[in-house]
CSV table of N, CA and C in Angstrom, one decimal:
chain,number,residue,atom,x,y,z
Y,1,PRO,N,-13.3,33.3,32.7
Y,1,PRO,CA,-11.8,33.2,33.0
Y,1,PRO,C,-11.5,31.7,32.7
Y,2,ILE,N,-10.6,31.9,31.5
Y,2,ILE,CA,-10.0,30.7,31.0
Y,2,ILE,C,-8.8,30.6,31.3
Y,3,THR,N,-8.2,29.5,31.9
Y,3,THR,CA,-7.0,29.2,32.4
Y,3,THR,C,-5.9,28.8,31.1
Y,4,PRO,N,-4.7,29.1,31.4
Y,4,PRO,CA,-3.7,28.7,30.3
Y,4,PRO,C,-3.8,27.1,30.1
Y,5,GLY,N,-3.9,26.5,31.1
Y,5,GLY,CA,-4.1,24.9,30.8
Y,5,GLY,C,-5.2,24.5,30.1
Y,6,GLU,N,-6.3,25.3,30.1
Y,6,GLU,CA,-7.4,24.9,29.1
Y,6,GLU,C,-7.2,25.4,27.8
Y,7,LEU,N,-6.5,26.7,27.6
Y,7,LEU,CA,-6.2,26.9,26.4
Y,7,LEU,C,-5.3,26.1,25.7
Y,8,LEU,N,-4.3,25.6,26.4
Y,8,LEU,CA,-3.2,24.7,25.7
Y,8,LEU,C,-3.8,23.3,25.4
Y,9,CYS,N,-4.8,22.7,26.2
Y,9,CYS,CA,-5.8,21.6,25.9
Y,9,CYS,C,-6.5,21.8,24.6
Y,10,LEU,N,-7.1,22.9,24.7
Y,10,LEU,CA,-8.0,23.2,23.4
Y,10,LEU,C,-7.0,23.4,22.1
Y,11,GLY,N,-6.1,24.1,22.4
Y,11,GLY,CA,-5.1,24.2,21.0
Y,11,GLY,C,-4.5,23.0,20.6
Y,12,SER,N,-4.1,22.1,21.6
Y,12,SER,CA,-3.5,20.6,21.1
Y,12,SER,C,-4.8,19.8,20.6
Y,13,SER,N,-5.8,20.0,21.1
Y,13,SER,CA,-6.9,19.2,20.5
Y,13,SER,C,-7.4,19.6,19.1
Y,14,LEU,N,-7.3,21.0,18.8
Y,14,LEU,CA,-7.5,21.4,17.6
Y,14,LEU,C,-6.4,21.0,16.5
Y,15,ALA,N,-5.2,21.0,17.0
Y,15,ALA,CA,-4.1,20.6,16.2
Y,15,ALA,C,-4.1,19.1,15.9
Y,16,PHE,N,-4.4,18.3,16.9
Y,16,PHE,CA,-4.8,16.9,16.6
Y,16,PHE,C,-5.7,16.6,15.5
Y,17,SER,N,-7.0,17.3,15.9
Y,17,SER,CA,-8.0,17.2,15.1
Y,17,SER,C,-7.7,17.4,13.4
Y,18,GLY,N,-6.9,18.7,13.3
Y,18,GLY,CA,-6.4,19.0,12.1
Y,18,GLY,C,-5.6,18.0,11.5
Y,19,LEU,N,-4.7,17.4,12.1
Y,19,LEU,CA,-3.8,16.5,11.6
Y,19,LEU,C,-4.4,15.1,11.2
Y,20,PHE,N,-5.3,14.8,12.0
Y,20,PHE,CA,-6.1,13.3,11.6
Y,20,PHE,C,-7.1,13.7,10.5
Y,21,TYR,N,-7.8,14.9,10.4
Y,21,TYR,CA,-8.5,15.1,9.3
Y,21,TYR,C,-7.8,15.2,7.9
Y,22,TYR,N,-6.6,15.8,8.1
Y,22,TYR,CA,-5.6,15.9,6.9
Y,22,TYR,C,-5.1,14.2,6.4
Y,23,LEU,N,-4.7,13.6,7.4
Y,23,LEU,CA,-4.4,12.3,7.1
Y,23,LEU,C,-5.6,11.6,6.4
Y,24,TYR,N,-6.7,11.5,7.1
Y,24,TYR,CA,-8.0,11.0,6.5
Y,24,TYR,C,-8.2,11.3,5.3
Y,25,ARG,N,-8.2,12.6,4.7
Y,25,ARG,CA,-8.3,13.3,3.6
Y,25,ARG,C,-7.6,12.4,2.5
Y,26,LYS,N,-6.2,12.4,2.9
Y,26,LYS,CA,-5.3,12.0,2.0
Y,26,LYS,C,-5.4,10.5,1.7
Y,27,LYS,N,-5.8,9.7,2.6
Y,27,LYS,CA,-6.0,8.4,2.6
Y,27,LYS,C,-7.5,8.2,1.7
Y,28,ALA,N,-8.4,8.8,1.9
Y,28,ALA,CA,-9.5,9.0,1.2
Y,28,ALA,C,-9.3,9.2,-0.3
Y,29,ARG,N,-8.4,10.1,-0.7
Y,29,ARG,CA,-8.0,10.3,-2.1
Y,29,ARG,C,-7.5,9.2,-2.8
Y,30,VAL,N,-6.5,8.6,-2.0
Y,30,VAL,CA,-5.8,7.3,-2.5
Y,30,VAL,C,-7.1,6.2,-2.8
Y,31,MET,N,-7.8,6.1,-2.0
Y,31,MET,CA,-8.9,5.1,-2.1
Y,31,MET,C,-9.8,5.3,-3.2
Y,32,ALA,N,-10.1,6.5,-3.6
Y,32,ALA,CA,-10.9,6.9,-4.7
Y,32,ALA,C,-10.1,6.6,-6.0
Y,33,ARG,N,-8.9,6.7,-5.9
Y,33,ARG,CA,-8.0,6.4,-7.1
Y,33,ARG,C,-8.0,5.0,-7.4
Y,34,ILE,N,-8.1,4.2,-6.3
Y,34,ILE,CA,-7.9,2.7,-6.4
Y,34,ILE,C,-9.2,2.4,-7.0
Y,35,GLN,N,-10.3,2.8,-6.4
Y,35,GLN,CA,-11.7,2.3,-6.7
Y,35,GLN,C,-12.0,2.8,-8.2
Y,36,GLU,N,-11.4,3.8,-8.8
Y,36,GLU,CA,-11.7,4.3,-10.2
Y,36,GLU,C,-10.5,3.6,-11.1
Y,37,ALA,N,-9.8,2.7,-10.5
Y,37,ALA,CA,-8.8,2.1,-11.3
Y,37,ALA,C,-9.3,1.1,-12.5
Y,38,PRO,N,-8.7,1.4,-13.7
Y,38,PRO,CA,-9.2,0.7,-14.8
Y,38,PRO,C,-9.2,-0.9,-14.7
Y,39,LYS,N,-10.1,-1.6,-15.2
Y,39,LYS,CA,-10.0,-3.1,-15.1
Y,39,LYS,C,-9.4,-3.7,-16.5
Y,40,LEU,N,-8.3,-4.3,-16.4
Y,40,LEU,CA,-7.5,-4.8,-17.6
Y,40,LEU,C,-7.6,-6.5,-17.5
Y,41,GLN,N,-7.8,-6.9,-18.7
Y,41,GLN,CA,-7.8,-8.5,-18.7
Y,41,GLN,C,-6.1,-8.8,-19.1
Y,42,VAL,N,-5.8,-10.0,-18.5
Y,42,VAL,CA,-4.5,-10.5,-18.7
Y,42,VAL,C,-4.5,-11.4,-19.9
Y,43,ASP,N,-3.8,-10.7,-21.1
Y,43,ASP,CA,-4.0,-11.2,-22.2
Y,43,ASP,C,-2.7,-11.0,-23.1
Y,44,ASN,N,-2.8,-11.2,-24.3
Y,44,ASN,CA,-1.4,-10.8,-25.0
Y,44,ASN,C,-1.3,-9.3,-25.3
Y,45,ASP,N,-2.2,-8.6,-25.1
Y,45,ASP,CA,-2.2,-7.0,-25.4
Y,45,ASP,C,-1.6,-6.3,-24.1
Y,46,LEU,N,-1.5,-7.0,-22.9
Y,46,LEU,CA,-1.1,-6.5,-21.7
Y,46,LEU,C,0.3,-5.9,-21.8
Y,47,PRO,N,1.5,-6.6,-22.3
Y,47,PRO,CA,2.9,-6.0,-22.2
Y,47,PRO,C,2.9,-5.0,-23.2
Y,48,ALA,N,2.2,-4.8,-24.3
Y,48,ALA,CA,2.3,-3.7,-25.0
Y,48,ALA,C,1.7,-2.5,-24.5
Y,49,LEU,N,0.6,-2.7,-23.7
Y,49,LEU,CA,-0.1,-1.6,-22.7
Y,49,LEU,C,1.0,-1.0,-21.8
Y,50,VAL,N,1.7,-1.8,-21.2
Y,50,VAL,CA,2.6,-1.4,-20.2
Y,50,VAL,C,3.7,-0.8,-20.7
Y,51,SER,N,4.4,-1.2,-21.8
Y,51,SER,CA,5.5,-0.7,-22.4
Y,51,SER,C,5.1,0.8,-23.0
Y,52,ALA,N,4.0,1.0,-23.2
Y,52,ALA,CA,3.4,2.3,-23.9
Y,52,ALA,C,3.1,3.2,-22.8
Y,53,ALA,N,3.0,2.9,-21.5
Y,53,ALA,CA,2.6,3.7,-20.5
Y,53,ALA,C,3.7,4.7,-20.0
Y,54,ASP,N,3.5,5.8,-19.3
Y,54,ASP,CA,4.7,6.7,-19.0
Y,54,ASP,C,5.5,5.8,-18.1
Y,55,GLY,N,6.9,5.7,-18.3
Y,55,GLY,CA,7.7,5.1,-17.3
Y,55,GLY,C,7.5,3.7,-17.3
Y,56,ARG,N,6.8,3.1,-18.1
Y,56,ARG,CA,6.5,1.6,-18.3
Y,56,ARG,C,5.9,1.1,-17.1
Y,57,CYS,N,5.0,2.0,-16.5
Y,57,CYS,CA,4.3,1.6,-15.2
Y,57,CYS,C,2.8,2.0,-15.3
Y,58,LEU,N,2.1,1.2,-14.9
Y,58,LEU,CA,0.7,1.4,-14.7
Y,58,LEU,C,0.4,1.8,-13.2
Y,59,PRO,N,-0.1,3.0,-12.8
Y,59,PRO,CA,-0.2,3.3,-11.4
Y,59,PRO,C,-1.0,2.4,-10.5
Y,60,TYR,N,-2.3,2.4,-11.1
Y,60,TYR,CA,-3.4,1.6,-10.4
Y,60,TYR,C,-4.2,1.1,-11.4
Y,61,VAL,N,-4.1,-0.3,-11.5
Y,61,VAL,CA,-5.1,-1.1,-12.4
Y,61,VAL,C,-5.6,-2.4,-11.7
Y,62,ALA,N,-6.6,-3.0,-12.2
Y,62,ALA,CA,-7.0,-4.2,-11.4
Y,62,ALA,C,-7.1,-5.0,-12.7
Y,63,LEU,N,-6.3,-6.2,-12.6
Y,63,LEU,CA,-6.0,-7.2,-13.5
Y,63,LEU,C,-7.0,-8.3,-13.2
Y,64,GLU,N,-7.5,-8.6,-14.3
Y,64,GLU,CA,-8.5,-9.9,-14.3
Y,64,GLU,C,-8.1,-10.8,-15.2
Y,65,GLY,N,-8.2,-12.0,-14.8
Y,65,GLY,CA,-7.9,-13.1,-15.5
Y,65,GLY,C,-7.7,-14.5,-14.9
Y,66,ILE,N,-7.4,-15.5,-15.5
Y,66,ILE,CA,-7.0,-16.9,-14.9
Y,66,ILE,C,-5.5,-16.9,-14.4
Y,67,VAL,N,-5.2,-17.2,-13.1
Y,67,VAL,CA,-4.0,-17.4,-12.8
Y,67,VAL,C,-3.6,-19.1,-12.6
Y,68,LEU,N,-2.5,-19.5,-13.2
Y,68,LEU,CA,-2.2,-20.8,-13.2
Y,68,LEU,C,-1.0,-21.0,-12.2
Y,69,PRO,N,-1.2,-21.8,-11.3
Y,69,PRO,CA,-0.1,-22.1,-10.3
Y,69,PRO,C,1.1,-22.8,-10.9
Y,70,ALA,N,2.3,-22.3,-10.4
Y,70,ALA,CA,3.7,-22.9,-10.8
Y,70,ALA,C,3.7,-24.4,-10.5
Y,71,LYS,N,3.4,-24.9,-9.4
Y,71,LYS,CA,3.4,-26.2,-9.3
Y,71,LYS,C,2.0,-26.9,-8.9
Y,72,ALA,N,1.6,-26.6,-7.7
Y,72,ALA,CA,0.3,-27.0,-7.3
Y,72,ALA,C,-0.5,-25.9,-6.6
Y,73,ALA,N,-1.7,-26.0,-6.9
Y,73,ALA,CA,-2.7,-25.0,-6.2
Y,73,ALA,C,-2.7,-25.1,-4.8
Y,74,LEU,N,-3.0,-24.1,-3.9
Y,74,LEU,CA,-3.1,-24.6,-2.6
Y,74,LEU,C,-4.8,-24.7,-2.3
Y,75,THR,N,-5.0,-25.8,-1.5
Y,75,THR,CA,-6.5,-26.0,-1.3
Y,75,THR,C,-6.8,-25.5,0.1
Y,76,SER,N,-8.1,-24.9,0.5
Y,76,SER,CA,-8.4,-24.4,1.8
Y,76,SER,C,-8.9,-25.7,2.6
Y,77,HIS,N,-8.4,-25.8,3.9
Y,77,HIS,CA,-8.9,-26.7,4.7
Y,77,HIS,C,-10.1,-26.4,5.5
Y,78,TYR,N,-10.6,-25.1,5.3
Y,78,TYR,CA,-11.9,-24.7,5.8
Y,78,TYR,C,-13.2,-24.7,4.9
Y,79,HIS,N,-12.8,-24.2,3.6
Y,79,HIS,CA,-13.9,-24.2,2.4
Y,79,HIS,C,-13.7,-25.2,1.5
Y,80,GLU,N,-14.5,-26.0,1.3
Y,80,GLU,CA,-14.3,-26.9,0.3
Y,80,GLU,C,-14.5,-26.4,-1.1
Y,81,GLY,N,-13.5,-26.9,-2.0
Y,81,GLY,CA,-13.5,-26.3,-3.3
Y,81,GLY,C,-12.7,-24.8,-3.5
Y,82,LEU,N,-12.3,-24.4,-2.4
Y,82,LEU,CA,-11.6,-23.0,-2.6
Y,82,LEU,C,-10.0,-23.4,-2.9
Y,83,GLN,N,-9.6,-22.7,-3.7
Y,83,GLN,CA,-8.2,-23.0,-4.0
Y,83,GLN,C,-7.5,-21.6,-4.3
Y,84,GLY,N,-6.1,-21.5,-4.2
Y,84,GLY,CA,-5.6,-20.2,-4.4
Y,84,GLY,C,-4.1,-20.4,-4.8
Y,85,VAL,N,-3.3,-19.4,-5.1
Y,85,VAL,CA,-2.0,-19.5,-5.4
Y,85,VAL,C,-1.3,-18.5,-4.3
Y,86,ILE,N,0.0,-18.5,-4.4
Y,86,ILE,CA,1.0,-17.5,-3.7
Y,86,ILE,C,1.7,-16.7,-4.7
Y,87,GLN,N,1.6,-15.4,-4.6
Y,87,GLN,CA,2.2,-14.5,-5.3
Y,87,GLN,C,3.9,-14.6,-5.0
Y,88,LYS,N,4.6,-14.4,-6.0
Y,88,LYS,CA,6.0,-14.3,-5.8
Y,88,LYS,C,6.3,-13.2,-5.4
Y,89,LEU,N,7.0,-13.2,-4.1
Y,89,LEU,CA,7.5,-11.7,-3.5
Y,89,LEU,C,8.9,-11.4,-3.8
Y,90,LEU,N,9.3,-10.2,-4.0
Y,90,LEU,CA,10.6,-9.8,-4.2
Y,90,LEU,C,10.9,-8.9,-3.1
Y,91,LEU,N,11.9,-9.3,-2.3
Y,91,LEU,CA,12.3,-8.5,-1.2
Y,91,LEU,C,13.7,-7.8,-1.3
Y,92,LYS,N,13.6,-6.5,-1.3
Y,92,LYS,CA,15.0,-5.8,-1.6
Y,92,LYS,C,15.4,-5.1,-0.3
Y,93,GLU,N,16.3,-5.5,0.2
Y,93,GLU,CA,17.2,-5.0,1.4
Y,93,GLU,C,17.9,-3.8,1.1
Y,94,HIS,N,17.9,-3.0,1.8
Y,94,HIS,CA,18.8,-1.6,1.6
Y,94,HIS,C,19.9,-1.9,2.6
Y,95,ARG,N,21.1,-1.4,2.2
Y,95,ARG,CA,22.3,-1.6,2.9
Y,95,ARG,C,22.4,-0.8,4.0
Y,96,LEU,N,22.7,-1.3,5.3
Y,96,LEU,CA,22.9,-0.8,6.5
Y,96,LEU,C,24.2,-0.2,6.6
Y,97,ILE,N,24.2,0.9,7.2
Y,97,ILE,CA,25.2,1.6,7.6
Y,97,ILE,C,25.5,1.9,9.2
Y,98,TRP,N,26.7,1.4,9.7
Y,98,TRP,CA,26.7,1.8,11.2
Y,98,TRP,C,26.9,3.2,11.5
Y,99,ASN,N,26.0,3.6,12.5
Y,99,ASN,CA,26.2,5.0,13.0
Y,99,ASN,C,26.8,5.0,14.3
Y,100,SER,N,28.1,5.4,14.5
Y,100,SER,CA,28.8,5.1,15.6
Y,100,SER,C,28.3,6.0,16.7
Y,101,LEU,N,27.8,7.2,16.3
Y,101,LEU,CA,27.3,8.3,17.2
Y,101,LEU,C,26.1,7.7,18.1
Y,102,ALA,N,25.3,7.1,17.2
Y,102,ALA,CA,24.0,6.5,18.0
Y,102,ALA,C,24.1,5.2,18.3
Y,103,ARG,N,25.2,4.6,17.7
Y,103,ARG,CA,25.5,3.2,18.0
Y,103,ARG,C,24.4,2.2,17.6
Y,104,SER,N,24.0,2.5,16.1
Y,104,SER,CA,22.7,1.6,15.7
Y,104,SER,C,23.3,1.5,14.2
Y,105,TRP,N,22.5,0.6,13.7
Y,105,TRP,CA,22.5,0.5,12.2
Y,105,TRP,C,21.7,1.4,11.4
């Protein structure tokens, strides 16, 4: 004799397991695509390669080359001889619209 509560727990457990397995497989496919990404060198041929690609965009690539800082390289306080640069970030804000029903932006 199985109670309805036990059936509910079993069903919800199976549903959550299926959902989490689906999300795991989806992320595993993305990771496989990233690991199989072609390695390109930063040189004079790179702009021509990008402009020849579909939509002028390369989905997953690994760029290898020397990066020069715009002003001065950052030096690590914890590891001697380790230097780095900051990537220029572009932030695009979407226009917010006031929802009077929910009273939120």
